[in-house]
């Protein structure tokens, strides 16, 4: 190899199923799932904050469970169903209950952390469809927002649960 040869990295074919769609991509074995979603698939709603799994901005759903995409290799995400914040929106373009609740309760400011909150809360109200305020706070305890207090986010959790219950009852 001469000094002018580009450094090439071995890649592997991977099939990821994201928001109900299969994507075939070739990626290096150490590509993080957050990077694969953003750069290889083009779903930029998953944000990367701390890159250490602490802030929760990159939270996605893997088989319905909140997962830090910055802590998972994409190659290990084959054979699972991945849901990103883009996948929360209904096929007709209407907002899911958790998205509508954030809008109704002003649950965001700059919006950087919002995708991680939305996926976390979507899974949370699926597990606990009628949380009280303390349970709502616990539900979002692993997600950090640097802009605001959490009052409007907690109100959004309670409103999302209310909207989801109404939708399930109809």
Short mmCIF file of C-alpha atoms in Angstrom, two decimals:
data_model
loop_
_atom_site.label_atom_id
_atom_site.label_comp_id
_atom_site.label_asym_id
_atom_site.label_seq_id
_atom_site.Cartn_x
_atom_site.Cartn_y
_atom_site.Cartn_z
CA UNK A 1 0.00 0.00 0.00
CA UNK A 2 1.44 3.33 -1.00
CA UNK A 3 0.87 6.62 0.80
CA UNK A 4 -1.61 7.68 -1.92
CA UNK A 5 -3.91 4.66 -1.54
CA UNK A 6 -7.11 5.52 0.24
CA UNK A 7 -7.65 3.68 3.47
CA UNK A 8 -10.40 1.23 2.88
CA UNK A 9 -12.40 -0.47 5.54
CA UNK A 10 -14.00 -3.85 5.13
CA UNK A 11 -17.78 -3.63 4.95
CA UNK A 12 -20.52 -6.18 5.49
CA UNK A 13 -24.00 -6.38 4.01
CA UNK A 14 -26.66 -5.79 6.64
CA UNK A 15 -30.43 -5.74 6.41
CA UNK A 16 -32.13 -3.47 8.91
CA UNK A 17 -35.88 -3.29 9.35
CA UNK A 18 -36.75 0.26 10.33
CA UNK A 19 -40.26 1.64 10.70
CA UNK A 20 -41.65 -1.32 8.79
CA UNK A 21 -39.27 -0.97 5.83
CA UNK A 22 -36.25 -3.19 5.07
CA UNK A 23 -32.98 -1.45 4.20
CA UNK A 24 -29.97 -3.29 2.72
CA UNK A 25 -26.76 -1.44 3.47
CA UNK A 26 -23.03 -2.21 3.44
CA UNK A 27 -21.34 -1.00 6.59
CA UNK A 28 -18.13 -1.42 8.55
CA UNK A 29 -18.59 -3.91 11.40
CA UNK A 30 -18.16 -1.23 14.06
CA UNK A 31 -20.75 1.21 12.63
CA UNK A 32 -23.01 2.36 15.44
CA UNK A 33 -26.72 1.92 14.88
CA UNK A 34 -27.25 5.66 15.38
CA UNK A 35 -24.78 6.39 12.57
CA UNK A 36 -26.29 3.76 10.28
CA UNK A 37 -29.76 5.21 10.80
CA UNK A 38 -28.62 8.78 10.18
CA UNK A 39 -25.91 8.43 7.54
CA UNK A 40 -26.60 5.17 5.72
CA UNK A 41 -30.41 5.17 5.77
CA UNK A 42 -31.02 8.92 5.99
CA UNK A 43 -33.34 8.93 9.01
CA UNK A 44 -31.92 11.95 10.82
CA UNK A 45 -34.56 12.12 13.53
CA UNK A 46 -32.37 10.01 15.80
CA UNK A 47 -30.05 12.53 17.42
CA UNK A 48 -26.65 11.77 18.88
CA UNK A 49 -25.78 13.76 21.97
CA UNK A 50 -23.26 12.31 24.41
CA UNK A 51 -22.35 9.14 22.44
CA UNK A 52 -22.09 7.32 25.78
CA UNK A 53 -25.71 6.31 26.35
CA UNK A 54 -26.19 8.86 29.10
CA UNK A 55 -28.36 11.61 27.57
CA UNK A 56 -31.02 9.51 25.81
CA UNK A 57 -31.21 11.70 22.70
CA UNK A 58 -30.53 8.67 20.48
CA UNK A 59 -33.22 6.49 22.03
CA UNK A 60 -35.04 4.31 19.51
CA UNK A 61 -37.28 1.31 19.99
CA UNK A 62 -35.84 -2.16 19.34
CA UNK A 63 -38.67 -4.65 19.30
CA UNK A 64 -40.68 -2.04 21.20
CA UNK A 65 -38.12 -1.49 23.97
CA UNK A 66 -36.25 1.81 24.43
CA UNK A 67 -32.63 1.34 23.33
CA UNK A 68 -29.69 3.72 23.04
CA UNK A 69 -28.73 3.63 19.36
CA UNK A 70 -25.29 5.05 20.18
CA UNK A 71 -24.46 1.96 22.22
CA UNK A 72 -25.45 -0.68 19.69
CA UNK A 73 -23.60 -1.82 16.59
CA UNK A 74 -25.79 -1.79 13.50
CA UNK A 75 -24.60 -5.25 12.55
CA UNK A 76 -26.22 -6.52 15.76
CA UNK A 77 -29.56 -4.98 14.85
CA UNK A 78 -30.45 -7.47 12.16
CA UNK A 79 -33.53 -9.57 12.86
CA UNK A 80 -35.13 -6.92 15.07
CA UNK A 81 -37.80 -4.30 14.40
CA UNK A 82 -36.45 -0.80 14.85
CA UNK A 83 -38.73 2.17 15.39
CA UNK A 84 -37.29 5.67 15.14
CA UNK A 85 -39.08 8.92 15.88
CA UNK A 86 -40.06 9.04 12.20
CA UNK A 87 -41.89 5.76 12.70
CA UNK A 88 -44.14 7.19 15.39
CA UNK A 89 -46.05 9.35 12.91
CA UNK A 90 -49.11 7.67 11.47
CA UNK A 91 -49.10 6.55 7.82
CA UNK A 92 -51.66 9.25 7.01
CA UNK A 93 -49.24 11.86 8.39
CA UNK A 94 -51.16 12.60 11.56
CA UNK A 95 -49.34 12.80 14.84
CA UNK A 96 -49.19 9.89 17.23
CA UNK A 97 -50.58 10.57 20.73
CA UNK A 98 -47.12 11.22 22.17
CA UNK A 99 -46.30 13.72 19.42
CA UNK A 100 -49.67 15.45 19.79
CA UNK A 101 -49.15 15.63 23.55
CA UNK A 102 -45.78 17.36 23.15
CA UNK A 103 -47.46 19.87 20.85
CA UNK A 104 -50.41 20.38 23.21
CA UNK A 105 -48.28 20.75 26.36
CA UNK A 106 -45.30 22.63 24.87
CA UNK A 107 -43.06 19.72 25.81
CA UNK A 108 -40.09 20.87 23.79
CA UNK A 109 -37.85 23.87 23.44
CA UNK A 110 -34.86 23.47 21.13
CA UNK A 111 -36.04 19.97 20.18
CA UNK A 112 -32.66 18.24 20.19
CA UNK A 113 -33.62 15.76 22.91
CA UNK A 114 -37.25 15.44 21.81
CA UNK A 115 -36.91 12.34 19.56
CA UNK A 116 -35.43 10.38 22.45
CA UNK A 117 -38.19 11.53 24.78
CA UNK A 118 -40.89 10.65 22.25
CA UNK A 119 -39.69 7.08 21.71
CA UNK A 120 -39.11 6.57 25.42
CA UNK A 121 -42.60 7.81 26.29
CA UNK A 122 -44.25 5.81 23.49
CA UNK A 123 -42.80 2.64 25.02
CA UNK A 124 -43.55 3.86 28.54
CA UNK A 125 -47.24 4.43 28.01
CA UNK A 126 -47.45 1.12 26.20
CA UNK A 127 -46.20 -0.56 29.39
CA UNK A 128 -48.14 1.74 31.76
CA UNK A 129 -51.16 3.28 30.00
CA UNK A 130 -52.26 5.29 33.05
CA UNK A 131 -49.17 6.69 34.80
CA UNK A 132 -49.40 9.14 37.67
CA UNK A 133 -47.08 12.13 37.85
CA UNK A 134 -44.37 10.27 39.77
CA UNK A 135 -44.48 7.34 37.33
CA UNK A 136 -44.27 9.82 34.44
CA UNK A 137 -41.14 11.35 35.99
CA UNK A 138 -39.62 7.91 36.43
CA UNK A 139 -40.52 7.03 32.82
CA UNK A 140 -38.34 9.86 31.51
CA UNK A 141 -35.62 9.68 34.16
CA UNK A 142 -33.04 8.39 31.65
CA UNK A 143 -33.48 11.27 29.21
CA UNK A 144 -31.84 14.65 29.63
CA UNK A 145 -33.16 18.01 28.45
CA UNK A 146 -30.72 20.87 28.79
CA UNK A 147 -33.21 23.64 27.89
CA UNK A 148 -36.03 23.38 30.34
CA UNK A 149 -37.37 22.03 33.51
CA UNK A 150 -39.28 18.85 33.07
CA UNK A 151 -42.75 20.09 34.04
CA UNK A 152 -44.03 20.37 30.47
CA UNK A 153 -42.46 17.06 29.51
CA UNK A 154 -44.15 15.33 32.47
CA UNK A 155 -47.43 17.01 31.48
CA UNK A 156 -46.83 15.65 27.95
CA UNK A 157 -46.42 12.12 29.30
CA UNK A 158 -49.75 12.36 31.13
CA UNK A 159 -51.47 13.89 28.09
CA UNK A 160 -49.98 11.25 25.75
CA UNK A 161 -51.31 8.50 28.00
CA UNK A 162 -54.74 10.18 28.02
CA UNK A 163 -54.78 10.50 24.21
CA UNK A 164 -53.64 6.90 23.79
CA UNK A 165 -56.37 5.64 26.13
CA UNK A 166 -58.98 7.64 24.20
CA UNK A 167 -57.71 6.21 20.92
CA UNK A 168 -57.69 2.66 22.26
CA UNK A 169 -61.27 3.07 23.55
CA UNK A 170 -62.64 4.23 20.19
#
